């Protein structure tokens, strides 16, 4: 009897160790630990994205370690290194810029901790450094903005002067939204981008750069803003200059946050291309699959739409963010 129960105790002990082993990250209660390195808190989109991730982790019973890099790559790299030291089960992050990640991602791979990219992509040629990418097609978003402009101004008599507020320099959304838009407007020589500069995805910088555009450009017909926050900042500058946003200067923007849909409903913005920040539920499903060693698709794109004034008015009452 004694012999039998002793064997059972040893077996149970070994099982418990194994369950908590495998690259660490399964806390005492067996909860998966996820280390998430967020870009920052630069925009309404980012706030909604962070809330979606935090709420979904709670719902999924995943223990979330969360950091805000204040839009600095060195802070994100430091956060990822700390998650490696803490032996989390899975690491996820939204790379603030596309390049400079190979070294720290190789450290995660060496530590046998799988990585998931959300929202923004990296330009590393080594696809084994992360399990999957979950987010939007930013080139498609730029194309949608260009297609709206082509439709709106296709029959304009003379040149159409466009100013562009770019997102964070070197970031995937800035690079790809610029490319998608440029590819579409290249088809019509009267569409001219007369000024293009980063507004760092923030209202304050968007306002500041728009003020400079208004001083330097004799004629501005359209503003293309890579996100709503910069468009909303630009509206302040346009009004301060005594011009009417949405009329004197047409505005097309990307994201679809409440404040932008309200401005669209009020006629101050003319078109908004949606970029979906509510990635939390899909991310937690991926974390569980990756933690269990299951295969996941290499790229998962979110579904998103675009808004004209009528669609904005219809969407506002239920808009979550
Ligand atoms: C896009 C996201 C961008 C948003 C901005 O997926 O990375 O960053 O468009 C945010 O609002 O700052």
Coordinates of N, CA, C and O in Angstrom, one line a residue, residues 91-191:
X91 N 4.6 36.3 -26.3 CA 4.8 37.8 -26.4 C 4.0 38.3 -27.7 O 4.0 37.6 -28.7
X92 N 3.3 39.4 -27.5 CA 2.7 40.1 -28.6 C 3.1 41.6 -28.6 O 3.3 42.1 -27.5
X93 N 3.1 42.2 -29.8 CA 3.4 43.6 -29.8 C 3.0 44.2 -31.1 O 2.8 43.5 -32.1
X94 N 2.9 45.6 -31.1 CA 2.6 46.4 -32.3 C 3.9 47.2 -32.6 O 4.1 48.2 -32.0
X95 N 4.7 46.8 -33.5 CA 6.0 47.4 -33.7 C 5.8 48.9 -34.2 O 5.2 49.2 -35.2
X96 N 6.4 49.8 -33.4 CA 6.2 51.2 -33.7 C 6.7 51.6 -35.1 O 6.1 52.4 -35.8
X97 N 7.8 51.0 -35.5 CA 8.4 51.2 -36.8 C 8.6 49.8 -37.4 O 8.6 48.8 -36.7
X98 N 8.9 49.7 -38.7 CA 9.0 48.4 -39.4 C 10.3 47.7 -39.2 O 10.4 46.5 -39.1
X99 N 11.4 48.5 -39.0 CA 12.7 47.8 -39.0 C 13.4 47.9 -37.6 O 13.0 48.6 -36.7
X100 N 14.4 47.1 -37.4 CA 15.3 47.1 -36.2 C 14.8 46.1 -35.1 O 15.2 46.2 -34.0
X101 N 14.1 45.0 -35.5 CA 13.5 44.1 -34.6 C 14.3 42.7 -34.5 O 14.1 41.9 -33.6
X102 N 15.1 42.4 -35.5 CA 15.6 41.0 -35.7 C 16.3 40.6 -34.4 O 16.1 39.4 -33.9
X103 N 17.2 41.4 -33.8 CA 18.0 41.0 -32.7 C 17.1 40.5 -31.5 O 17.2 39.4 -31.0
X104 N 16.1 41.4 -31.1 CA 15.3 41.0 -30.0 C 14.4 39.9 -30.3 O 14.1 39.0 -29.4
X105 N 13.9 39.8 -31.5 CA 13.0 38.7 -31.9 C 13.8 37.4 -31.9 O 13.3 36.3 -31.5
X106 N 15.1 37.4 -32.2 CA 15.9 36.2 -32.2 C 16.1 35.8 -30.7 O 16.2 34.6 -30.4
X107 N 16.2 36.8 -29.8 CA 16.4 36.4 -28.4 C 15.1 35.7 -27.9 O 15.2 34.8 -27.1
X108 N 13.9 36.2 -28.3 CA 12.7 35.5 -27.9 C 12.6 34.1 -28.5 O 12.3 33.2 -27.8
X109 N 13.1 33.9 -29.8 CA 13.1 32.6 -30.4 C 14.0 31.7 -29.6 O 13.7 30.5 -29.3
X110 N 15.2 32.2 -29.3 CA 16.2 31.4 -28.5 C 15.6 31.0 -27.1 O 15.8 29.8 -26.7
X111 N 14.8 31.8 -26.6 CA 14.1 31.5 -25.3 C 12.9 30.7 -25.4 O 12.2 30.4 -24.5
X112 N 12.6 30.3 -26.7 CA 11.4 29.4 -27.0 C 10.1 30.1 -26.6 O 9.2 29.4 -26.1
X113 N 10.0 31.4 -26.8 CA 8.8 32.2 -26.5 C 8.2 32.6 -27.8 O 8.8 33.5 -28.5
X114 N 7.1 32.1 -28.2 CA 6.5 32.6 -29.5 C 6.0 34.0 -29.5 O 5.6 34.5 -28.5
X115 N 6.1 34.7 -30.7 CA 5.8 36.1 -30.8 C 4.6 36.3 -31.8 O 4.6 35.6 -32.9
X116 N 3.7 37.1 -31.4 CA 2.6 37.5 -32.4 C 2.7 39.0 -32.7 O 2.8 39.8 -31.7
X117 N 2.6 39.3 -33.9 CA 2.6 40.8 -34.3 C 1.1 41.2 -34.4 O 0.3 40.5 -35.1
X118 N 0.8 42.3 -33.8 CA -0.6 42.8 -34.0 C -0.5 44.3 -34.5 O 0.4 45.0 -34.2
X119 N -1.5 44.6 -35.4 CA -1.6 46.0 -35.8 C -0.6 46.4 -36.9 O -0.8 46.6 -38.0
X120 N 0.7 46.5 -36.5 CA 1.7 46.9 -37.4 C 2.7 45.8 -37.7 O 2.9 44.9 -36.8
X121 N 3.4 45.9 -38.8 CA 4.2 44.7 -39.3 C 5.7 45.1 -39.1 O 6.0 46.3 -38.9
X122 N 6.6 44.1 -39.3 CA 8.0 44.4 -39.3 C 8.5 44.0 -40.7 O 7.8 43.3 -41.4
X123 N 9.7 44.6 -41.1 CA 10.2 44.3 -42.5 C 11.2 43.2 -42.5 O 12.0 43.0 -43.4
X124 N 11.4 42.4 -41.4 CA 12.4 41.4 -41.3 C 12.1 40.3 -42.4 O 10.9 39.8 -42.5
X125 N 13.1 39.9 -43.1 CA 12.9 38.8 -44.1 C 12.7 37.4 -43.4 O 12.2 36.5 -44.0
X126 N 13.1 37.3 -42.2 CA 13.0 36.0 -41.4 C 11.6 35.8 -40.8 O 11.3 36.3 -39.7
X127 N 10.8 35.1 -41.6 CA 9.4 34.9 -41.1 C 9.3 34.0 -40.0 O 8.2 33.8 -39.4
X128 N 10.4 33.3 -39.6 CA 10.3 32.4 -38.4 C 10.4 33.1 -37.1 O 10.3 32.5 -36.1
X129 N 10.6 34.4 -37.2 CA 10.8 35.2 -35.9 C 9.5 35.5 -35.3 O 9.4 36.0 -34.1
X130 N 8.3 35.3 -35.9 CA 7.0 35.5 -35.3 C 6.1 34.5 -35.9 O 6.3 34.0 -37.0
X131 N 5.0 34.2 -35.1 CA 4.1 33.1 -35.5 C 3.0 33.6 -36.5 O 2.6 32.9 -37.4
X132 N 2.6 34.9 -36.4 CA 1.5 35.4 -37.2 C 1.5 36.9 -37.1 O 2.0 37.5 -36.2
X133 N 0.8 37.5 -38.1 CA 0.5 39.0 -38.1 C -1.1 39.1 -38.1 O -1.7 38.5 -38.9
X134 N -1.6 39.9 -37.1 CA -3.0 40.2 -37.0 C -3.2 41.7 -37.2 O -2.7 42.4 -36.4
X135 N -3.9 42.1 -38.3 CA -4.1 43.5 -38.4 C -4.7 43.9 -39.8 O -5.3 43.0 -40.4
X136 N -4.5 45.1 -40.2 CA -5.2 45.6 -41.4 C -4.2 45.6 -42.6 O -3.0 45.5 -42.4
X137 N -4.8 45.8 -43.7 CA -4.1 46.0 -45.0 C -4.0 47.5 -45.2 O -5.0 48.1 -45.7
X138 N -2.9 48.1 -44.8 CA -2.8 49.6 -44.8 C -2.7 50.1 -46.3 O -3.1 51.2 -46.6
X139 N -2.1 49.3 -47.2 CA -2.1 49.7 -48.6 C -3.5 49.9 -49.1 O -3.9 50.9 -49.7
X140 N -4.4 48.9 -48.8 CA -5.8 48.9 -49.2 C -6.5 50.2 -48.6 O -7.3 50.8 -49.3
X141 N -6.1 50.5 -47.4 CA -6.7 51.7 -46.8 C -6.3 53.0 -47.5 O -7.1 53.8 -47.8
X142 N -5.0 53.0 -47.9 CA -4.6 54.2 -48.7 C -5.2 54.2 -50.1 O -5.6 55.3 -50.6
X143 N -5.4 53.1 -50.7 CA -6.1 53.0 -52.0 C -7.6 53.5 -51.8 O -8.1 54.3 -52.7
X144 N -8.2 53.1 -50.8 CA -9.6 53.6 -50.6 C -9.7 55.1 -50.5 O -10.6 55.7 -51.1
X145 N -8.7 55.7 -49.8 CA -8.7 57.1 -49.7 C -8.5 57.8 -51.1 O -9.1 58.7 -51.4
X146 N -7.6 57.2 -51.8 CA -7.3 57.7 -53.2 C -8.5 57.5 -54.1 O -8.8 58.4 -54.9
X147 N -9.2 56.4 -54.0 CA -10.4 56.2 -54.8 C -11.5 57.2 -54.5 O -12.1 57.7 -55.4
X148 N -11.6 57.5 -53.2 CA -12.6 58.5 -52.9 C -12.2 59.9 -53.6 O -13.0 60.5 -54.2
X149 N -10.9 60.2 -53.5 CA -10.5 61.5 -54.1 C -10.7 61.5 -55.6 O -11.2 62.5 -56.2
X150 N -10.4 60.4 -56.2 CA -10.5 60.3 -57.7 C -12.0 60.5 -58.1 O -12.3 61.2 -59.1
X151 N -12.9 59.9 -57.3 CA -14.3 60.1 -57.6 C -14.8 61.5 -57.3 O -15.4 62.1 -58.2
X152 N -14.3 62.1 -56.2 CA -14.7 63.4 -55.8 C -14.2 64.5 -56.7 O -14.9 65.5 -57.0
X153 N -13.0 64.3 -57.2 CA -12.4 65.4 -58.0 C -12.1 65.0 -59.5 O -11.4 65.7 -60.2
X154 N -12.6 63.8 -59.9 CA -12.3 63.3 -61.2 C -12.6 64.3 -62.3 O -11.9 64.5 -63.3
X155 N -13.7 65.1 -62.1 CA -14.1 66.0 -63.2 C -13.6 67.4 -62.9 O -14.1 68.4 -63.6
X156 N -12.8 67.6 -62.0 CA -12.3 69.0 -61.7 C -11.6 69.6 -62.9 O -10.9 68.8 -63.6
X157 N -11.7 70.9 -63.1 CA -11.1 71.5 -64.3 C -9.6 71.5 -64.2 O -8.9 70.9 -65.0
X158 N -9.1 72.2 -63.2 CA -7.6 72.4 -63.1 C -7.0 71.4 -62.2 O -7.6 70.4 -61.8
X159 N -5.7 71.7 -61.8 CA -5.0 70.9 -60.8 C -5.7 70.8 -59.5 O -6.3 71.8 -59.1
X160 N -5.5 69.7 -58.8 CA -6.1 69.5 -57.5 C -4.9 69.4 -56.5 O -4.0 68.5 -56.6
X161 N -4.7 70.4 -55.7 CA -3.6 70.5 -54.8 C -3.9 69.7 -53.5 O -4.8 70.1 -52.8
X162 N -3.0 68.7 -53.2 CA -3.2 67.9 -52.0 C -2.1 68.0 -51.0 O -0.9 68.1 -51.4
X163 N -2.5 68.2 -49.8 CA -1.4 68.1 -48.7 C -1.7 66.8 -47.9 O -2.8 66.3 -47.8
X164 N -0.6 66.2 -47.4 CA -0.7 64.9 -46.8 C 0.0 64.9 -45.4 O 1.1 65.4 -45.3
X165 N -0.8 64.5 -44.4 CA -0.2 64.4 -43.0 C 0.1 62.9 -42.9 O -0.8 62.1 -42.8
X166 N 1.4 62.6 -42.8 CA 1.8 61.2 -42.8 C 1.8 60.7 -41.3 O 2.0 61.5 -40.4
X167 N 1.7 59.4 -41.1 CA 1.8 58.9 -39.7 C 3.3 58.8 -39.3 O 4.1 59.4 -39.9
X168 N 3.6 58.1 -38.3 CA 4.9 58.0 -37.7 C 5.9 57.6 -38.8 O 5.7 56.6 -39.4
X169 N 7.0 58.3 -38.9 CA 8.0 58.0 -39.9 C 8.5 56.6 -39.7 O 8.9 56.2 -38.6
X170 N 8.5 55.8 -40.8 CA 9.1 54.4 -40.7 C 8.1 53.4 -40.3 O 8.4 52.2 -40.2
X171 N 6.9 53.8 -39.9 CA 5.9 52.8 -39.4 C 5.2 52.2 -40.6 O 5.0 52.9 -41.7
X172 N 4.7 51.0 -40.5 CA 4.0 50.3 -41.5 C 2.8 51.1 -42.0 O 2.6 51.3 -43.2
X173 N 1.9 51.6 -41.1 CA 0.7 52.3 -41.6 C 1.1 53.6 -42.4 O 0.5 53.9 -43.4
X174 N 2.2 54.3 -42.0 CA 2.6 55.5 -42.7 C 3.1 55.1 -44.1 O 2.7 55.6 -45.1
X175 N 4.0 54.1 -44.2 CA 4.6 53.7 -45.4 C 3.5 53.2 -46.4 O 3.5 53.6 -47.6
X176 N 2.6 52.3 -45.9 CA 1.7 51.7 -46.8 C 0.5 52.5 -47.1 O 0.0 52.5 -48.3
X177 N 0.0 53.4 -46.2 CA -1.1 54.3 -46.6 C -0.6 55.3 -47.6 O -1.4 55.7 -48.5
X178 N 0.6 55.7 -47.5 CA 1.2 56.7 -48.5 C 1.3 56.0 -49.8 O 0.8 56.5 -50.9
X179 N 1.7 54.7 -49.8 CA 1.9 54.0 -51.1 C 0.5 53.7 -51.8 O 0.4 54.0 -53.0
X180 N -0.4 53.2 -51.0 CA -1.7 52.9 -51.6 C -2.4 54.2 -52.2 O -2.9 54.1 -53.3
X181 N -2.3 55.3 -51.5 CA -2.9 56.5 -52.0 C -2.2 57.0 -53.2 O -2.8 57.3 -54.3
X182 N -0.8 57.0 -53.2 CA -0.1 57.5 -54.4 C -0.3 56.6 -55.6 O -0.4 57.1 -56.7
X183 N -0.4 55.3 -55.4 CA -0.7 54.4 -56.5 C -2.0 54.8 -57.3 O -2.0 54.8 -58.5
X184 N -3.0 55.1 -56.5 CA -4.3 55.4 -57.1 C -4.3 56.8 -57.8 O -4.7 57.0 -59.0
X185 N -3.7 57.8 -57.1 CA -3.8 59.2 -57.7 C -2.8 59.4 -58.9 O -3.0 60.3 -59.7
X186 N -1.9 58.4 -59.0 CA -0.9 58.5 -60.1 C -1.6 58.4 -61.4 O -1.1 58.9 -62.5
X187 N -2.8 57.9 -61.4 CA -3.5 57.7 -62.7 C -4.0 59.0 -63.3 O -4.4 59.1 -64.4
X188 N -4.0 60.1 -62.5 CA -4.6 61.3 -63.0 C -3.6 62.5 -62.7 O -3.4 62.9 -61.6
X189 N -2.9 63.0 -63.8 CA -1.8 64.0 -63.6 C -2.3 65.3 -62.9 O -1.4 66.0 -62.4
X190 N -3.6 65.5 -62.9 CA -4.0 66.8 -62.2 C -4.0 66.7 -60.7 O -4.0 67.7 -60.0
X191 N -3.9 65.5 -60.2 CA -3.8 65.3 -58.7 C -2.3 65.5 -58.3 O -1.4 64.7 -58.7

